[in-house]
PDB file of C-alpha atoms in Angstrom:
ATOM      1  CA  UNK A   4     148.920  87.158 130.389  1.00  0.00           C
ATOM      2  CA  UNK A   5     145.234  87.310 131.139  1.00  0.00           C
ATOM      3  CA  UNK A   6     144.594  83.834 129.663  1.00  0.00           C
ATOM      4  CA  UNK A   7     147.093  81.020 129.480  1.00  0.00           C
ATOM      5  CA  UNK A   8     147.357  79.045 126.244  1.00  0.00           C
ATOM      6  CA  UNK A   9     145.716  76.062 127.945  1.00  0.00           C
ATOM      7  CA  UNK A  10     142.787  78.218 129.060  1.00  0.00           C
ATOM      8  CA  UNK A  11     142.419  79.631 125.540  1.00  0.00           C
ATOM      9  CA  UNK A  12     142.543  76.089 124.155  1.00  0.00           C
ATOM     10  CA  UNK A  13     139.744  74.921 126.441  1.00  0.00           C
ATOM     11  CA  UNK A  14     137.575  77.960 125.677  1.00  0.00           C
ATOM     12  CA  UNK A  15     138.011  77.408 121.935  1.00  0.00           C
ATOM     13  CA  UNK A  16     137.180  73.704 122.184  1.00  0.00           C
ATOM     14  CA  UNK A  17     134.019  74.575 124.125  1.00  0.00           C
ATOM     15  CA  UNK A  18     133.122  77.304 121.628  1.00  0.00           C
ATOM     16  CA  UNK A  19     133.547  75.018 118.621  1.00  0.00           C
ATOM     17  CA  UNK A  20     131.451  72.403 120.402  1.00  0.00           C
ATOM     18  CA  UNK A  21     128.725  75.048 120.745  1.00  0.00           C
ATOM     19  CA  UNK A  22     129.025  75.744 116.990  1.00  0.00           C
ATOM     20  CA  UNK A  23     128.409  72.087 116.185  1.00  0.00           C
ATOM     21  CA  UNK A  24     125.417  71.924 118.524  1.00  0.00           C
ATOM     22  CA  UNK A  25     124.014  75.233 117.215  1.00  0.00           C
ATOM     23  CA  UNK A  26     124.568  74.099 113.628  1.00  0.00           C
ATOM     24  CA  UNK A  27     122.687  70.842 114.205  1.00  0.00           C
ATOM     25  CA  UNK A  28     119.788  72.734 115.806  1.00  0.00           C
ATOM     26  CA  UNK A  29     119.684  75.268 112.950  1.00  0.00           C
ATOM     27  CA  UNK A  30     119.888  72.497 110.357  1.00  0.00           C
ATOM     28  CA  UNK A  31     116.992  70.646 111.954  1.00  0.00           C
ATOM     29  CA  UNK A  32     114.918  73.830 112.117  1.00  0.00           C
ATOM     30  CA  UNK A  33     115.680  74.585 108.458  1.00  0.00           C
ATOM     31  CA  UNK A  34     114.656  71.089 107.373  1.00  0.00           C
ATOM     32  CA  UNK A  35     111.421  71.460 109.351  1.00  0.00           C
ATOM     33  CA  UNK A  36     110.685  74.822 107.693  1.00  0.00           C
ATOM     34  CA  UNK A  37     111.491  73.526 104.209  1.00  0.00           C
ATOM     35  CA  UNK A  38     109.225  70.528 104.722  1.00  0.00           C
ATOM     36  CA  UNK A  39     106.242  72.195 106.382  1.00  0.00           C
ATOM     37  CA  UNK A  40     106.116  75.992 106.099  1.00  0.00           C
ATOM     38  CA  UNK A  41     103.124  77.113 104.052  1.00  0.00           C
ATOM     39  CA  UNK A  42     103.561  74.304 101.525  1.00  0.00           C
ATOM     40  CA  UNK A  43      99.884  74.736 100.665  1.00  0.00           C
ATOM     41  CA  UNK A  44     100.616  78.313  99.558  1.00  0.00           C
ATOM     42  CA  UNK A  45     103.376  77.421  97.120  1.00  0.00           C
ATOM     43  CA  UNK A  46     101.329  78.807  94.208  1.00  0.00           C
ATOM     44  CA  UNK A  47     100.563  82.092  95.953  1.00  0.00           C
ATOM     45  CA  UNK A  48     102.895  84.800  94.700  1.00  0.00           C
ATOM     46  CA  UNK A  49     104.565  86.712  97.531  1.00  0.00           C
ATOM     47  CA  UNK A  50     104.136  84.023 100.189  1.00  0.00           C
ATOM     48  CA  UNK A  51     106.999  81.746  99.222  1.00  0.00           C
ATOM     49  CA  UNK A  52     108.762  80.794 102.439  1.00  0.00           C
ATOM     50  CA  UNK A  53     111.371  78.106 102.896  1.00  0.00           C
ATOM     51  CA  UNK A  54     114.083  76.980 105.281  1.00  0.00           C
ATOM     52  CA  UNK A  55     117.012  76.675 102.888  1.00  0.00           C
ATOM     53  CA  UNK A  56     118.827  79.687 104.365  1.00  0.00           C
ATOM     54  CA  UNK A  57     118.653  78.049 107.799  1.00  0.00           C
ATOM     55  CA  UNK A  58     119.869  74.732 106.323  1.00  0.00           C
ATOM     56  CA  UNK A  59     122.855  76.451 104.688  1.00  0.00           C
ATOM     57  CA  UNK A  60     123.677  78.383 107.850  1.00  0.00           C
ATOM     58  CA  UNK A  61     123.455  75.232 109.947  1.00  0.00           C
ATOM     59  CA  UNK A  62     125.831  73.353 107.642  1.00  0.00           C
ATOM     60  CA  UNK A  63     128.313  76.261 107.806  1.00  0.00           C
ATOM     61  CA  UNK A  64     128.220  76.261 111.624  1.00  0.00           C
ATOM     62  CA  UNK A  65     128.728  72.485 111.735  1.00  0.00           C
ATOM     63  CA  UNK A  66     131.693  72.717 109.312  1.00  0.00           C
ATOM     64  CA  UNK A  67     133.324  75.543 111.289  1.00  0.00           C
ATOM     65  CA  UNK A  68     132.773  73.782 114.591  1.00  0.00           C
ATOM     66  CA  UNK A  69     134.150  70.426 113.377  1.00  0.00           C
ATOM     67  CA  UNK A  70     137.160  71.933 111.568  1.00  0.00           C
ATOM     68  CA  UNK A  71     137.866  74.264 114.489  1.00  0.00           C
ATOM     69  CA  UNK A  72     137.845  71.306 116.863  1.00  0.00           C
ATOM     70  CA  UNK A  73     140.338  69.454 114.658  1.00  0.00           C
ATOM     71  CA  UNK A  74     142.509  72.559 114.238  1.00  0.00           C
ATOM     72  CA  UNK A  75     142.804  73.094 118.006  1.00  0.00           C
ATOM     73  CA  UNK A  76     143.470  69.414 118.746  1.00  0.00           C
ATOM     74  CA  UNK A  77     146.029  69.075 115.931  1.00  0.00           C
ATOM     75  CA  UNK A  78     147.468  72.538 116.672  1.00  0.00           C
ATOM     76  CA  UNK A  79     148.384  73.137 113.022  1.00  0.00           C
ATOM     77  CA  UNK A  80     148.977  76.752 112.000  1.00  0.00           C
ATOM     78  CA  UNK A  81     147.561  76.420 108.486  1.00  0.00           C
ATOM     79  CA  UNK A  82     144.354  74.952 109.919  1.00  0.00           C
ATOM     80  CA  UNK A  83     144.144  77.719 112.499  1.00  0.00           C
ATOM     81  CA  UNK A  84     144.568  80.390 109.805  1.00  0.00           C
ATOM     82  CA  UNK A  85     141.947  78.656 107.671  1.00  0.00           C
ATOM     83  CA  UNK A  86     139.448  78.637 110.536  1.00  0.00           C
ATOM     84  CA  UNK A  87     140.085  82.343 111.202  1.00  0.00           C
ATOM     85  CA  UNK A  88     139.275  83.091 107.543  1.00  0.00           C
ATOM     86  CA  UNK A  89     136.154  80.920 107.709  1.00  0.00           C
ATOM     87  CA  UNK A  90     135.033  82.607 110.936  1.00  0.00           C
ATOM     88  CA  UNK A  91     135.515  86.071 109.425  1.00  0.00           C
ATOM     89  CA  UNK A  92     133.459  85.016 106.411  1.00  0.00           C
ATOM     90  CA  UNK A  93     130.784  83.589 108.717  1.00  0.00           C
ATOM     91  CA  UNK A  94     130.547  86.880 110.653  1.00  0.00           C
ATOM     92  CA  UNK A  95     129.966  88.768 107.387  1.00  0.00           C
ATOM     93  CA  UNK A  96     127.394  86.154 106.305  1.00  0.00           C
ATOM     94  CA  UNK A  97     125.560  86.387 109.645  1.00  0.00           C
ATOM     95  CA  UNK A  98     125.308  90.167 109.374  1.00  0.00           C
ATOM     96  CA  UNK A  99     124.062  89.926 105.780  1.00  0.00           C
ATOM     97  CA  UNK A 100     121.418  87.341 106.757  1.00  0.00           C
ATOM     98  CA  UNK A 101     120.399  89.624 109.631  1.00  0.00           C
ATOM     99  CA  UNK A 102     119.906  92.608 107.307  1.00  0.00           C
ATOM    100  CA  UNK A 103     118.108  90.539 104.642  1.00  0.00           C
ATOM    101  CA  UNK A 104     115.800  88.939 107.228  1.00  0.00           C
ATOM    102  CA  UNK A 105     114.750  92.258 108.765  1.00  0.00           C
ATOM    103  CA  UNK A 106     114.322  93.881 105.339  1.00  0.00           C
ATOM    104  CA  UNK A 107     112.342  90.992 103.853  1.00  0.00           C
ATOM    105  CA  UNK A 108     110.087  90.720 106.913  1.00  0.00           C
ATOM    106  CA  UNK A 109     109.252  94.411 106.721  1.00  0.00           C
ATOM    107  CA  UNK A 110     108.726  94.083 102.978  1.00  0.00           C
ATOM    108  CA  UNK A 111     106.367  91.147 103.583  1.00  0.00           C
ATOM    109  CA  UNK A 112     104.292  93.207 105.978  1.00  0.00           C
ATOM    110  CA  UNK A 113     104.049  96.070 103.473  1.00  0.00           C
ATOM    111  CA  UNK A 114     103.623  94.293 100.116  1.00  0.00           C
ATOM    112  CA  UNK A 115     102.093  90.883 100.858  1.00  0.00           C
ATOM    113  CA  UNK A 116      98.780  92.341 102.012  1.00  0.00           C
ATOM    114  CA  UNK A 117      97.998  94.086  98.727  1.00  0.00           C
ATOM    115  CA  UNK A 118      99.487  91.251  96.678  1.00  0.00           C
ATOM    116  CA  UNK A 119      97.353  88.504  98.193  1.00  0.00           C
ATOM    117  CA  UNK A 120      94.227  90.690  98.139  1.00  0.00           C
ATOM    118  CA  UNK A 121      94.716  91.295  94.426  1.00  0.00           C
ATOM    119  CA  UNK A 122      95.233  87.601  93.720  1.00  0.00           C
ATOM    120  CA  UNK A 123      92.153  86.524  95.679  1.00  0.00           C
ATOM    121  CA  UNK A 124      89.925  89.104  93.986  1.00  0.00           C
ATOM    122  CA  UNK A 125      91.197  88.083  90.542  1.00  0.00           C
ATOM    123  CA  UNK A 126      91.705  84.335  90.878  1.00  0.00           C
ATOM    124  CA  UNK A 127      89.777  82.698  93.736  1.00  0.00           C
ATOM    125  CA  UNK A 128      87.061  80.467  92.307  1.00  0.00           C
ATOM    126  CA  UNK A 129      88.089  80.943  88.679  1.00  0.00           C
ATOM    127  CA  UNK A 130      88.046  77.269  87.707  1.00  0.00           C
ATOM    128  CA  UNK A 131      88.398  78.053  83.991  1.00  0.00           C
ATOM    129  CA  UNK A 132      92.107  78.747  84.599  1.00  0.00           C
ATOM    130  CA  UNK A 133      94.152  75.757  85.826  1.00  0.00           C
ATOM    131  CA  UNK A 134      96.622  77.924  87.787  1.00  0.00           C
ATOM    132  CA  UNK A 135      93.753  79.858  89.357  1.00  0.00           C
ATOM    133  CA  UNK A 136      92.093  76.562  90.263  1.00  0.00           C
ATOM    134  CA  UNK A 137      95.279  75.416  92.038  1.00  0.00           C
ATOM    135  CA  UNK A 138      95.470  78.811  93.740  1.00  0.00           C
ATOM    136  CA  UNK A 139      91.898  78.409  95.033  1.00  0.00           C
ATOM    137  CA  UNK A 140      92.673  74.932  96.398  1.00  0.00           C
ATOM    138  CA  UNK A 141      95.791  76.295  98.098  1.00  0.00           C
ATOM    139  CA  UNK A 142      93.771  79.040  99.787  1.00  0.00           C
ATOM    140  CA  UNK A 143      91.099  76.560 100.950  1.00  0.00           C
ATOM    141  CA  UNK A 144      93.677  74.073 102.218  1.00  0.00           C
ATOM    142  CA  UNK A 145      95.557  76.758 104.100  1.00  0.00           C
ATOM    143  CA  UNK A 146      92.430  78.142 105.756  1.00  0.00           C
ATOM    144  CA  UNK A 147      91.477  74.663 106.956  1.00  0.00           C
ATOM    145  CA  UNK A 148      94.953  73.758 108.173  1.00  0.00           C
ATOM    146  CA  UNK A 149      95.796  77.090 109.810  1.00  0.00           C
ATOM    147  CA  UNK A 150      92.214  77.516 111.099  1.00  0.00           C
ATOM    148  CA  UNK A 151      91.875  81.036 109.772  1.00  0.00           C
ATOM    149  CA  UNK A 152      89.594  82.888 107.364  1.00  0.00           C
ATOM    150  CA  UNK A 153      90.446  85.605 104.844  1.00  0.00           C
ATOM    151  CA  UNK A 154      93.660  87.258 103.736  1.00  0.00           C
ATOM    152  CA  UNK A 155      92.894  90.958 104.033  1.00  0.00           C
ATOM    153  CA  UNK A 156      94.613  91.649 107.340  1.00  0.00           C
ATOM    154  CA  UNK A 157      91.275  93.083 108.505  1.00  0.00           C
ATOM    155  CA  UNK A 158      89.004  90.682 110.447  1.00  0.00           C
ATOM    156  CA  UNK A 159      85.881  92.440 109.149  1.00  0.00           C
ATOM    157  CA  UNK A 160      86.807  92.657 105.445  1.00  0.00           C
ATOM    158  CA  UNK A 161      85.250  89.846 103.383  1.00  0.00           C
ATOM    159  CA  UNK A 162      87.275  89.718 100.157  1.00  0.00           C
ATOM    160  CA  UNK A 163      85.315  86.714  98.926  1.00  0.00           C
ATOM    161  CA  UNK A 164      82.433  89.024  97.968  1.00  0.00           C
ATOM    162  CA  UNK A 165      84.617  90.445  95.174  1.00  0.00           C
ATOM    163  CA  UNK A 166      85.814  87.128  93.734  1.00  0.00           C
ATOM    164  CA  UNK A 167      84.809  84.967  90.769  1.00  0.00           C
ATOM    165  CA  UNK A 168      83.746  82.371  93.358  1.00  0.00           C
ATOM    166  CA  UNK A 169      81.058  84.684  94.789  1.00  0.00           C
ATOM    167  CA  UNK A 170      79.624  85.420  91.346  1.00  0.00           C
ATOM    168  CA  UNK A 171      79.655  81.740  90.389  1.00  0.00           C
ATOM    169  CA  UNK A 172      78.024  80.233  93.496  1.00  0.00           C
ATOM    170  CA  UNK A 173      75.274  82.867  93.500  1.00  0.00           C
ATOM    171  CA  UNK A 174      74.499  82.803  89.767  1.00  0.00           C
ATOM    172  CA  UNK A 175      71.041  81.527  88.762  1.00  0.00           C
ATOM    173  CA  UNK A 176      69.964  80.193  92.181  1.00  0.00           C
ATOM    174  CA  UNK A 177      67.340  77.423  91.952  1.00  0.00           C
ATOM    175  CA  UNK A 178      65.463  78.943  94.887  1.00  0.00           C
ATOM    176  CA  UNK A 179      65.140  82.737  94.852  1.00  0.00           C
ATOM    177  CA  UNK A 180      64.364  82.750  98.578  1.00  0.00           C
ATOM    178  CA  UNK A 181      67.812  81.395  99.457  1.00  0.00           C
ATOM    179  CA  UNK A 182      70.349  83.847 100.845  1.00  0.00           C
ATOM    180  CA  UNK A 183      73.595  84.495  99.020  1.00  0.00           C
ATOM    181  CA  UNK A 184      76.634  82.362  99.770  1.00  0.00           C
ATOM    182  CA  UNK A 185      79.136  84.820 101.228  1.00  0.00           C
ATOM    183  CA  UNK A 186      81.871  82.586 102.640  1.00  0.00           C
ATOM    184  CA  UNK A 187      83.477  79.342 101.421  1.00  0.00           C
ATOM    185  CA  UNK A 188      83.258  76.234 103.587  1.00  0.00           C
ATOM    186  CA  UNK A 189      87.012  76.409 104.238  1.00  0.00           C
ATOM    187  CA  UNK A 190      86.282  79.418 106.470  1.00  0.00           C
ATOM    188  CA  UNK A 191      83.681  77.602 108.561  1.00  0.00           C
ATOM    189  CA  UNK A 192      84.149  76.004 111.957  1.00  0.00           C
ATOM    190  CA  UNK A 193      81.084  73.949 111.029  1.00  0.00           C
ATOM    191  CA  UNK A 194      79.879  74.157 107.428  1.00  0.00           C
ATOM    192  CA  UNK A 195      76.329  75.398 107.291  1.00  0.00           C
ATOM    193  CA  UNK A 196      74.051  78.362 106.492  1.00  0.00           C
ATOM    194  CA  UNK A 197      75.076  80.354 109.584  1.00  0.00           C
ATOM    195  CA  UNK A 198      78.628  80.451 108.278  1.00  0.00           C
ATOM    196  CA  UNK A 199      78.085  80.439 104.526  1.00  0.00           C
ATOM    197  CA  UNK A 200      75.454  83.194 104.545  1.00  0.00           C
ATOM    198  CA  UNK A 201      76.986  85.451 107.204  1.00  0.00           C
ATOM    199  CA  UNK A 202      76.438  89.076 106.209  1.00  0.00           C
ATOM    200  CA  UNK A 203      79.039  90.361 108.653  1.00  0.00           C
ATOM    201  CA  UNK A 204      82.396  88.569 108.784  1.00  0.00           C
ATOM    202  CA  UNK A 205      83.301  90.312 112.027  1.00  0.00           C
ATOM    203  CA  UNK A 206      80.045  89.184 113.646  1.00  0.00           C
ATOM    204  CA  UNK A 207      80.506  85.649 112.287  1.00  0.00           C
ATOM    205  CA  UNK A 208      83.937  85.509 113.950  1.00  0.00           C
ATOM    206  CA  UNK A 209      82.490  86.728 117.248  1.00  0.00           C
ATOM    207  CA  UNK A 210      79.701  84.125 117.103  1.00  0.00           C
ATOM    208  CA  UNK A 211      82.223  81.348 116.279  1.00  0.00           C
ATOM    209  CA  UNK A 212      80.663  80.534 112.920  1.00  0.00           C
ATOM    210  CA  UNK A 213      84.010  81.038 111.178  1.00  0.00           C
ATOM    211  CA  UNK A 214      87.630  80.818 112.262  1.00  0.00           C
ATOM    212  CA  UNK A 215      88.524  83.680 114.574  1.00  0.00           C
ATOM    213  CA  UNK A 216      91.821  84.762 112.976  1.00  0.00           C
ATOM    214  CA  UNK A 217      92.595  86.405 109.651  1.00  0.00           C
ATOM    215  CA  UNK A 218      95.149  84.282 107.751  1.00  0.00           C
ATOM    216  CA  UNK A 219      97.366  87.172 106.715  1.00  0.00           C
ATOM    217  CA  UNK A 220      97.539  88.405 110.302  1.00  0.00           C
ATOM    218  CA  UNK A 221      98.667  84.927 111.376  1.00  0.00           C
ATOM    219  CA  UNK A 222     101.292  84.844 108.625  1.00  0.00           C
ATOM    220  CA  UNK A 223     102.579  88.261 109.716  1.00  0.00           C
ATOM    221  CA  UNK A 224     102.842  87.045 113.307  1.00  0.00           C
ATOM    222  CA  UNK A 225     104.748  83.948 112.189  1.00  0.00           C
ATOM    223  CA  UNK A 226     107.098  86.044 110.037  1.00  0.00           C
ATOM    224  CA  UNK A 227     107.768  88.400 112.969  1.00  0.00           C
ATOM    225  CA  UNK A 228     108.548  85.480 115.284  1.00  0.00           C
ATOM    226  CA  UNK A 229     110.941  83.979 112.727  1.00  0.00           C
ATOM    227  CA  UNK A 230     112.590  87.391 112.317  1.00  0.00           C
ATOM    228  CA  UNK A 231     113.296  87.758 116.041  1.00  0.00           C
ATOM    229  CA  UNK A 232     114.556  84.183 116.305  1.00  0.00           C
ATOM    230  CA  UNK A 233     116.906  84.835 113.376  1.00  0.00           C
ATOM    231  CA  UNK A 234     118.111  88.132 114.878  1.00  0.00           C
ATOM    232  CA  UNK A 235     118.950  86.429 118.166  1.00  0.00           C
ATOM    233  CA  UNK A 236     120.659  83.502 116.438  1.00  0.00           C
ATOM    234  CA  UNK A 237     122.714  85.654 114.050  1.00  0.00           C
ATOM    235  CA  UNK A 238     123.833  88.075 116.768  1.00  0.00           C
ATOM    236  CA  UNK A 239     124.787  85.232 119.095  1.00  0.00           C
ATOM    237  CA  UNK A 240     126.693  83.462 116.306  1.00  0.00           C
ATOM    238  CA  UNK A 241     128.503  86.657 115.247  1.00  0.00           C
ATOM    239  CA  UNK A 242     129.583  87.364 118.843  1.00  0.00           C
ATOM    240  CA  UNK A 243     130.807  83.788 119.321  1.00  0.00           C
ATOM    241  CA  UNK A 244     132.653  83.824 115.991  1.00  0.00           C
ATOM    242  CA  UNK A 245     134.305  87.168 116.762  1.00  0.00           C
ATOM    243  CA  UNK A 246     135.400  85.864 120.177  1.00  0.00           C
ATOM    244  CA  UNK A 247     136.913  82.781 118.557  1.00  0.00           C
ATOM    245  CA  UNK A 248     138.788  84.927 116.032  1.00  0.00           C
ATOM    246  CA  UNK A 249     140.269  87.059 118.838  1.00  0.00           C
ATOM    247  CA  UNK A 250     141.294  84.017 120.887  1.00  0.00           C
ATOM    248  CA  UNK A 251     142.830  82.224 117.893  1.00  0.00           C
ATOM    249  CA  UNK A 252     144.811  85.329 116.895  1.00  0.00           C
ATOM    250  CA  UNK A 253     146.096  85.553 120.480  1.00  0.00           C
ATOM    251  CA  UNK A 254     147.051  81.888 120.325  1.00  0.00           C
ATOM    252  CA  UNK A 255     148.964  82.300 117.072  1.00  0.00           C
ATOM    253  CA  UNK A 256     150.743  85.517 118.149  1.00  0.00           C
ATOM    254  CA  UNK A 257     151.760  84.184 121.552  1.00  0.00           C
ATOM    255  CA  UNK A 258     155.486  83.282 121.451  1.00  0.00           C
ATOM    256  CA  UNK A 259     154.855  80.428 123.853  1.00  0.00           C
ATOM    257  CA  UNK A 260     152.382  78.809 121.463  1.00  0.00           C
ATOM    258  CA  UNK A 261     153.483  75.407 120.271  1.00  0.00           C
ATOM    259  CA  UNK A 262     151.428  75.440 117.065  1.00  0.00           C
ATOM    260  CA  UNK A 263     153.273  73.599 114.312  1.00  0.00           C
ATOM    261  CA  UNK A 264     153.400  74.409 110.632  1.00  0.00           C
TER     262      UNK A 264
END
């Protein structure tokens, strides 16, 4: 035969060791995402992102790797059959996660832009509404932390001119000679008139008065990176799992196998 049982055994042990390592890495990444990803945008509809899918997937990989290791070392048929079933289920799960990730990332790119623009125009600076007030704080905190300005996806489009904030800060000015406030301080590299009163957002970015990047563009870039990382991980896992299934079936069907009941 092409592979001896001992060779198959060693390959499977190595493969299940890879599953444990990959599961630990995925689990750690999921915990990091759950703890840090856009937590300041938790009140912004359409931008809810978390790492719980990665945590679940990591735990599954760790369980398969550990149980597969035990099954090969113990050489028990019922354990081997159980691992084959688990691996088949994991392949299906990986493919589903792959499809959902690609679909949701594309959906984010299409729908999030209009959704966040609508929310900013309707809610930013509306301190009479408690939820809108929290929303405004989330937007300010995110712009400061991510060092970006605006959520239009267009570096020259200043949505803040259409918000309750703009109407409020420019109502009844004490000095009629003062220029209108056009940008919140959370957009500014250094808070001051050059930033706050910038008539052209694009020009203000070029002159380094405000943060260079649009926040939605940065979020789209992050979502695309996560999508490609997930695609690579899911495809690699599915290939490894399929290989393990084939090798374990060969092991069980080989008459020379010494697997016990």
